PDB file of C-alpha atoms in Angstrom:
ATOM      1  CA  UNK A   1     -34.383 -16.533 -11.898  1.00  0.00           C
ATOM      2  CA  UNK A   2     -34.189 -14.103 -14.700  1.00  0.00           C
ATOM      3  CA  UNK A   3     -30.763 -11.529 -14.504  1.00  0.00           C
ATOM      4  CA  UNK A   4     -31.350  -7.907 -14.787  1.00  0.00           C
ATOM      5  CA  UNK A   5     -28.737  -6.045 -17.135  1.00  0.00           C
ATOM      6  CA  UNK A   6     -26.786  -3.530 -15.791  1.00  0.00           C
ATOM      7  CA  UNK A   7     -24.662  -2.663 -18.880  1.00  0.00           C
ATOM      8  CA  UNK A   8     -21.323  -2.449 -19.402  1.00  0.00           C
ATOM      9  CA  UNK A   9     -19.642  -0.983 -15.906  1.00  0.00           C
ATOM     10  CA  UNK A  10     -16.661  -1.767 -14.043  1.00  0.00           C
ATOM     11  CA  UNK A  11     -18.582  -3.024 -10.859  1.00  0.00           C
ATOM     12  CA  UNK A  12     -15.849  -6.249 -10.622  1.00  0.00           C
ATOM     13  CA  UNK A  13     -16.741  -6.804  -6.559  1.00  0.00           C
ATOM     14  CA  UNK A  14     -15.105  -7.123  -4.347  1.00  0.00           C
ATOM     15  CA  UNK A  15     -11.910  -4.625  -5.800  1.00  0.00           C
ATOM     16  CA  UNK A  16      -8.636  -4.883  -3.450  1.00  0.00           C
ATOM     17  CA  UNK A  17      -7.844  -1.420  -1.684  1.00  0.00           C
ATOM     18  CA  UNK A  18      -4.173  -1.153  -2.447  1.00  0.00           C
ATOM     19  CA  UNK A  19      -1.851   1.963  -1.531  1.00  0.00           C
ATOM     20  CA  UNK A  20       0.900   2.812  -4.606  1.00  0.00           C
ATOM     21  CA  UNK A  21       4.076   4.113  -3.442  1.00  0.00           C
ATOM     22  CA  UNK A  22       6.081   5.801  -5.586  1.00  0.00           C
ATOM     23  CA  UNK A  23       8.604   9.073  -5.972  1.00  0.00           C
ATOM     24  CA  UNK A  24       7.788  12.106  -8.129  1.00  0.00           C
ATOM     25  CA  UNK A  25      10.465  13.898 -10.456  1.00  0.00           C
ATOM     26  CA  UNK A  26      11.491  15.541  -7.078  1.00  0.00           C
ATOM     27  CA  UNK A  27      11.862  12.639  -5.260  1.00  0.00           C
ATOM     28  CA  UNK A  28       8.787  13.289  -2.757  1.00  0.00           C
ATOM     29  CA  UNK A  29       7.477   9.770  -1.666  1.00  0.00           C
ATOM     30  CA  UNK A  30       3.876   9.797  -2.663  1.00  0.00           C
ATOM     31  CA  UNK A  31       0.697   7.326  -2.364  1.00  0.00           C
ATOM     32  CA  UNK A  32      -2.008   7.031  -4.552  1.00  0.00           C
ATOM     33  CA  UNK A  33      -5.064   4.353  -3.975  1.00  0.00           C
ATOM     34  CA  UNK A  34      -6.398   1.949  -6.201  1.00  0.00           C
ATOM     35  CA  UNK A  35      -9.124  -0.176  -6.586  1.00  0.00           C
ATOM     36  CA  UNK A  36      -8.389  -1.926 -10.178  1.00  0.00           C
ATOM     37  CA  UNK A  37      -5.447  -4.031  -9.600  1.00  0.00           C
ATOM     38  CA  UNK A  38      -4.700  -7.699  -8.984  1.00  0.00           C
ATOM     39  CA  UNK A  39      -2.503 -10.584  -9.669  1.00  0.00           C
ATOM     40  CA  UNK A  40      -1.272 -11.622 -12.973  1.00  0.00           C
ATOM     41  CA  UNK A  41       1.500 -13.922 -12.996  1.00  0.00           C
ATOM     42  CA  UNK A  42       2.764 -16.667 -10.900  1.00  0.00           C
ATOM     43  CA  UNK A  43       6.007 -17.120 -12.692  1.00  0.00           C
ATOM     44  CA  UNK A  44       7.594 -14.627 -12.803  1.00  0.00           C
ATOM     45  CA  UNK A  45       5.550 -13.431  -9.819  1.00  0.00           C
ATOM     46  CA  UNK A  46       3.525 -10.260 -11.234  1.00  0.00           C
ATOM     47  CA  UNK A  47       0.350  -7.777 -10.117  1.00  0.00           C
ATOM     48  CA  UNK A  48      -1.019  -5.280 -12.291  1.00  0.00           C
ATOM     49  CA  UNK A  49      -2.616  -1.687 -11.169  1.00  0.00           C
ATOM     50  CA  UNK A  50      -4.331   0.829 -13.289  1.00  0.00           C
ATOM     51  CA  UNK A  51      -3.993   4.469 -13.275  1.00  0.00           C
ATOM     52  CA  UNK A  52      -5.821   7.295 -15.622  1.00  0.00           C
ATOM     53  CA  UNK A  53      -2.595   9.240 -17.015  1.00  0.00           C
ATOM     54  CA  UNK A  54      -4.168  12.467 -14.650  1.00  0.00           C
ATOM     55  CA  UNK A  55      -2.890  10.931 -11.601  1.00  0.00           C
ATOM     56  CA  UNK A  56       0.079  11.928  -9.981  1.00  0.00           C
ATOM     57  CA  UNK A  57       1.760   8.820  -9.786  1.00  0.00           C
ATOM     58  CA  UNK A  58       1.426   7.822 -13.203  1.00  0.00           C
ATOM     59  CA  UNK A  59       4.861   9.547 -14.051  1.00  0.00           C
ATOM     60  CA  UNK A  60       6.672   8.680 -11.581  1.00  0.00           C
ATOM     61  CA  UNK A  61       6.215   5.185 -12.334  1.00  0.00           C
ATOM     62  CA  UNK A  62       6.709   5.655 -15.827  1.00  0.00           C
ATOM     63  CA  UNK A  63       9.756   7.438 -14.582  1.00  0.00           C
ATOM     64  CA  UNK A  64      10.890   5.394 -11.775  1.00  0.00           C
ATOM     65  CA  UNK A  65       9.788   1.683 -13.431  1.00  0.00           C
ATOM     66  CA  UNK A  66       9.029   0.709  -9.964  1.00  0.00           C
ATOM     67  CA  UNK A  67       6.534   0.974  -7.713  1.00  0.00           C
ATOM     68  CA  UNK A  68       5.070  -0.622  -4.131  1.00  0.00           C
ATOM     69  CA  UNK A  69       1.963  -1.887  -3.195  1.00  0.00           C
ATOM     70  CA  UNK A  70       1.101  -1.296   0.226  1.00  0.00           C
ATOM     71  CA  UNK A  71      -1.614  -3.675   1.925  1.00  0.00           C
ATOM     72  CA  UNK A  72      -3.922  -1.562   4.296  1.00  0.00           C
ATOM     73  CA  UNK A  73      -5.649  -3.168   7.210  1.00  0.00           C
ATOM     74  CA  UNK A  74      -9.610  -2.291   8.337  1.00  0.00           C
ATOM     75  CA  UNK A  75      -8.168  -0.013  10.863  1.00  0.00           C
ATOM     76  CA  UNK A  76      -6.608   2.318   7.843  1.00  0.00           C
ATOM     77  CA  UNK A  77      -9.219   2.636   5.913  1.00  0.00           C
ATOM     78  CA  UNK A  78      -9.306   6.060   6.673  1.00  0.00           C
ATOM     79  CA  UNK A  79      -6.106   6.446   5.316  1.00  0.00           C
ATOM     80  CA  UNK A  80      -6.471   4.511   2.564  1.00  0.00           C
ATOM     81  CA  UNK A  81      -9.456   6.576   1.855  1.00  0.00           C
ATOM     82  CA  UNK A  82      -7.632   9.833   1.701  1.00  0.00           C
ATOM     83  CA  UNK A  83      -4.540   8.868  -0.328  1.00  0.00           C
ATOM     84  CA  UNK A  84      -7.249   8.342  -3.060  1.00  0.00           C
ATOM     85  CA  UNK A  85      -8.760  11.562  -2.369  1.00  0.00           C
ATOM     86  CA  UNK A  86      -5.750  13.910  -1.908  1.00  0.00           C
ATOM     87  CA  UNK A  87      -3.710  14.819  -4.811  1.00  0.00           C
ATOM     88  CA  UNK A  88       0.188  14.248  -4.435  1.00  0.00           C
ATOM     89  CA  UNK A  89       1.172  17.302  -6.078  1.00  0.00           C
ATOM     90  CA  UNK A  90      -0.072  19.591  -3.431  1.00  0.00           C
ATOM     91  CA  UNK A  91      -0.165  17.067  -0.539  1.00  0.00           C
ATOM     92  CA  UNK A  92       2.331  15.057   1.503  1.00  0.00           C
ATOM     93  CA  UNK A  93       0.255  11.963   2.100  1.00  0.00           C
ATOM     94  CA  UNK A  94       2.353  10.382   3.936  1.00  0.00           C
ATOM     95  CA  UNK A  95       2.756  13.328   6.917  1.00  0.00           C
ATOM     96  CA  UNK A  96      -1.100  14.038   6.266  1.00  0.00           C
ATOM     97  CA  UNK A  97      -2.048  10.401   6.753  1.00  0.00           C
ATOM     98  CA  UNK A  98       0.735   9.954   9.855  1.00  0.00           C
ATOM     99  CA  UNK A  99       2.561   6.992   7.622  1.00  0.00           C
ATOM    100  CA  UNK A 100       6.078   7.054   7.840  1.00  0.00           C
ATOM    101  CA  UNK A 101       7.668   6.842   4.025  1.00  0.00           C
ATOM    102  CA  UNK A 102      10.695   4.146   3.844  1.00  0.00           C
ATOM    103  CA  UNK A 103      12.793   3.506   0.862  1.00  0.00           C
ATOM    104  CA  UNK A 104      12.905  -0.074  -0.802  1.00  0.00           C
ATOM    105  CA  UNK A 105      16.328  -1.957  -0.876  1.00  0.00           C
ATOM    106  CA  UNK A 106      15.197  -3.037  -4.111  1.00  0.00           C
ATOM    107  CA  UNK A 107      12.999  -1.158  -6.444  1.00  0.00           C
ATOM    108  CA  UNK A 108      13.075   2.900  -6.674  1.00  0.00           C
ATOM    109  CA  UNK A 109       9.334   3.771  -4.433  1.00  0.00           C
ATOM    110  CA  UNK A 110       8.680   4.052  -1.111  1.00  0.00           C
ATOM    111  CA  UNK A 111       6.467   2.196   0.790  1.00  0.00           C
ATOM    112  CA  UNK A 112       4.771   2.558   4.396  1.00  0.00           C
ATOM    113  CA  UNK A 113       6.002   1.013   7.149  1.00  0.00           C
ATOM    114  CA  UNK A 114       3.014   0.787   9.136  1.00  0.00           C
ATOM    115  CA  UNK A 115       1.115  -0.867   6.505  1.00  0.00           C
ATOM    116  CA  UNK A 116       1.180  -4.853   7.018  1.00  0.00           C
ATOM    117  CA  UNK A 117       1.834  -6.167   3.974  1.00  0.00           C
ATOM    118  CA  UNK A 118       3.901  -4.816   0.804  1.00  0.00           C
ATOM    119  CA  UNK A 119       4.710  -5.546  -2.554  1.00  0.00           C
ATOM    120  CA  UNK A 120       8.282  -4.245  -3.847  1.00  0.00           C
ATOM    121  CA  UNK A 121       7.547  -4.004  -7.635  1.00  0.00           C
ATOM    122  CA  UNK A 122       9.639  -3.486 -11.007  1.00  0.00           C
ATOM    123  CA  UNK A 123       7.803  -2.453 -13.799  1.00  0.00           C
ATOM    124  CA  UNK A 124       7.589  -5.399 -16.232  1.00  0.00           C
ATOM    125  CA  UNK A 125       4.823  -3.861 -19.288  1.00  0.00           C
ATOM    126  CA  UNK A 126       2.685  -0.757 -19.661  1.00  0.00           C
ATOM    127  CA  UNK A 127      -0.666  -1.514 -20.878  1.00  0.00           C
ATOM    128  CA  UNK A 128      -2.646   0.865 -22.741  1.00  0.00           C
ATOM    129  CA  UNK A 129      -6.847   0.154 -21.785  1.00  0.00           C
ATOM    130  CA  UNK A 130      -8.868   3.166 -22.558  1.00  0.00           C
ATOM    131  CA  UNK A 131      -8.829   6.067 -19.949  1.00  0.00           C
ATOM    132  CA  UNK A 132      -6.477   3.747 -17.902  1.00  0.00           C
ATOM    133  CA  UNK A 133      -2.804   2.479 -18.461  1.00  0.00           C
ATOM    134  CA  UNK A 134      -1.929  -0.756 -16.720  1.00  0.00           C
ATOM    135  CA  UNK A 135       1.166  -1.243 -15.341  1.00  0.00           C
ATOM    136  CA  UNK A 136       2.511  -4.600 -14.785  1.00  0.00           C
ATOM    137  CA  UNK A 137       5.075  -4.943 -12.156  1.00  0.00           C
ATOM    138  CA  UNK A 138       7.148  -8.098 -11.163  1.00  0.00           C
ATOM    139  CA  UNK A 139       7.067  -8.555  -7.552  1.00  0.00           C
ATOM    140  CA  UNK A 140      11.093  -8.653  -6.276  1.00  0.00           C
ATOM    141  CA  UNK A 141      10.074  -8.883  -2.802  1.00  0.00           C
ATOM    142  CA  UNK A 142       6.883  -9.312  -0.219  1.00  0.00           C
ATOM    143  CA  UNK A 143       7.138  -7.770   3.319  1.00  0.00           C
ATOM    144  CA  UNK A 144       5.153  -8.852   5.869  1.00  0.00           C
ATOM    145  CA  UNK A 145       4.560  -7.923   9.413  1.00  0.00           C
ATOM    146  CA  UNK A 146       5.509 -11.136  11.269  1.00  0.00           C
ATOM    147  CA  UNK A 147       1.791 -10.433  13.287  1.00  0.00           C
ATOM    148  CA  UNK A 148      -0.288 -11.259  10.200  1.00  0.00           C
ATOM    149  CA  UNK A 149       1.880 -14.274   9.352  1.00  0.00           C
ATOM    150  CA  UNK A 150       0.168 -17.751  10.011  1.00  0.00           C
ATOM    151  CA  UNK A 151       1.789 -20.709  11.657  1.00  0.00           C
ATOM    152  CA  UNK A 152       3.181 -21.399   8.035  1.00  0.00           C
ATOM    153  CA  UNK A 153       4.822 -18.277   7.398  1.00  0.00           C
ATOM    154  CA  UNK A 154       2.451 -17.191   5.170  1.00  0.00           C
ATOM    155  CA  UNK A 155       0.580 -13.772   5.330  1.00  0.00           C
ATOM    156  CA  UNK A 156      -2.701 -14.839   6.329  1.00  0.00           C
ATOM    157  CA  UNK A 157      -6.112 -12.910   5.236  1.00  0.00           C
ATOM    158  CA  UNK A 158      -7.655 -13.368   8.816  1.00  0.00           C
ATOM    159  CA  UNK A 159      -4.785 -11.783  10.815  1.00  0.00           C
ATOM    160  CA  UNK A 160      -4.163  -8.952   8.008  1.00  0.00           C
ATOM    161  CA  UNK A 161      -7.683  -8.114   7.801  1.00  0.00           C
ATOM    162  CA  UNK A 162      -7.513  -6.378   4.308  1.00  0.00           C
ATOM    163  CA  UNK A 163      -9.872  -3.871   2.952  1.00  0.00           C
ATOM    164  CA  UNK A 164     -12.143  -4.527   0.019  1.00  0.00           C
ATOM    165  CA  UNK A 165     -14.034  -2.089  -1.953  1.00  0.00           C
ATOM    166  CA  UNK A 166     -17.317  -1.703  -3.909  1.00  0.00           C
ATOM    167  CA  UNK A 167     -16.830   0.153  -7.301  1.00  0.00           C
ATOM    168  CA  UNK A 168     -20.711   0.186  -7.141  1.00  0.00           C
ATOM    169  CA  UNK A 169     -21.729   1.534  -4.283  1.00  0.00           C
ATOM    170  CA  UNK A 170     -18.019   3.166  -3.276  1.00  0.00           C
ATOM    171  CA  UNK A 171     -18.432   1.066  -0.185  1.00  0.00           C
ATOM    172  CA  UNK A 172     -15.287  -0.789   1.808  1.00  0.00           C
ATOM    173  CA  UNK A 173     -15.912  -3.913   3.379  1.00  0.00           C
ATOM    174  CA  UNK A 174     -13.961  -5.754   5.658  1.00  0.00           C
ATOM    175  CA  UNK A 175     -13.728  -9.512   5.176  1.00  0.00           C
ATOM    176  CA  UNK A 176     -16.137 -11.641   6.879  1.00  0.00           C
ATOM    177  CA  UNK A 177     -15.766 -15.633   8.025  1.00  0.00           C
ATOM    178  CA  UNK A 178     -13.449 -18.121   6.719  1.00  0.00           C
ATOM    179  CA  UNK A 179     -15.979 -20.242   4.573  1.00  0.00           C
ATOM    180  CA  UNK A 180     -13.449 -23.089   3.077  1.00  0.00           C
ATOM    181  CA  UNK A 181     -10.300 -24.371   2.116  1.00  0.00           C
ATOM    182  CA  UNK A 182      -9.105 -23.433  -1.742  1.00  0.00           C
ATOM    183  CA  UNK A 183      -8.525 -26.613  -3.825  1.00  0.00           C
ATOM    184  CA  UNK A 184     -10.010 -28.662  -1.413  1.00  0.00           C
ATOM    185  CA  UNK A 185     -13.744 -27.780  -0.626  1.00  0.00           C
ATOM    186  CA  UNK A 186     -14.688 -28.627  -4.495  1.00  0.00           C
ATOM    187  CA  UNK A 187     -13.052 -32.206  -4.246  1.00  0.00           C
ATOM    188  CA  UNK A 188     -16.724 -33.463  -2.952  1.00  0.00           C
ATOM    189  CA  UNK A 189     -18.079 -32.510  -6.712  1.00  0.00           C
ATOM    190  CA  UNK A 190     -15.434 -34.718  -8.441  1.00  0.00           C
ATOM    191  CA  UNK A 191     -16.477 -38.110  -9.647  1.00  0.00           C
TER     192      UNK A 191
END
């Protein structure tokens, strides 16, 4: 069957819905959401976000060189949802959104403590990609609520129940079934 072109649009689906922590000039804890973000690097262990300079957090990671990356579940999306609607500068997220802010041992940003899963972040490399700067941050630490942890100890995608997005259609999904096991389903192809 014969593809239709689209053109050139960011429509990479499914995008992760990740919360930003960080602290302004005036040390107000602040969360912005993105959608363009992912893992980079496995050693050292990295994830990138991208932010258009407008945002409010853009400074204060410039500022800070840290930031967090908080892991909603399907039952925040409505938070999740706001923080990238609401600006920082005239809006306590956090109170508006009923998270409670709490300050990293490690890096200078906040994260949520009722969010499952969290990324503690220094900022590695600034990336400049048209209207959007990347910022590459080396993960110093993962937090995890033991409840989404699988018999393994390892955060586990059914029990966190993450939120994905659609840049498309600015739709959030939740994830469906378990369909197979990474590097181990494809072994049947190999000769």
């Amino acid at each position: 069957m014969e593809k239709k072109s689209l053109g050139a649009k960011p429509m990479g689906a499914p995008a992760p819905v990740w919360l930003v922590g960080t602290y302004d000039s005036d040390g107000k804890p602040n969360l912005v959401t993105v959608a363009w973000g992912g893992t980079c690097c496995s050693d050292p262990p990295a994830l990138t976000i991208s932010l258009r300079k407008s945002r409010h957090s853009y400074n204060a990671i410039v500022e800070r060189k840290a930031f967090t990356v908080n892991v909603p579940n399907e039952a925040q999306v409505v938070a999740a949802d706001f923080a990238g609607i609401a600006s920082g500068r005239d809006t306590d997220k956090f109170a508006s959104a009923g998270l409670t802010p709490v300050r990293s041992d490690l890096v200078d940003a906040p994260y949520a403590a009722e969010f499952p899963l969290v990324f503690e972040c220094r900022l590695l490399q600034i990336v400049e990609v048209g209207i959007h700067t990347q910022f590459i941050g080396e993960i110093v630490d993962v937090k995890a609520d033991p409840s989404i942890l699988n018999e393994s100890g390892v955060p586990d995608a059914k029990l966190l129940r993450p939120v994905a997005y659609s840049p498309a259609t600015r739709t959030y999904y939740g994830l469906g079934e378990t369909i197979g096991q990474g590097f181990t389903i494809g072994k049947e192809l190999m000769k």
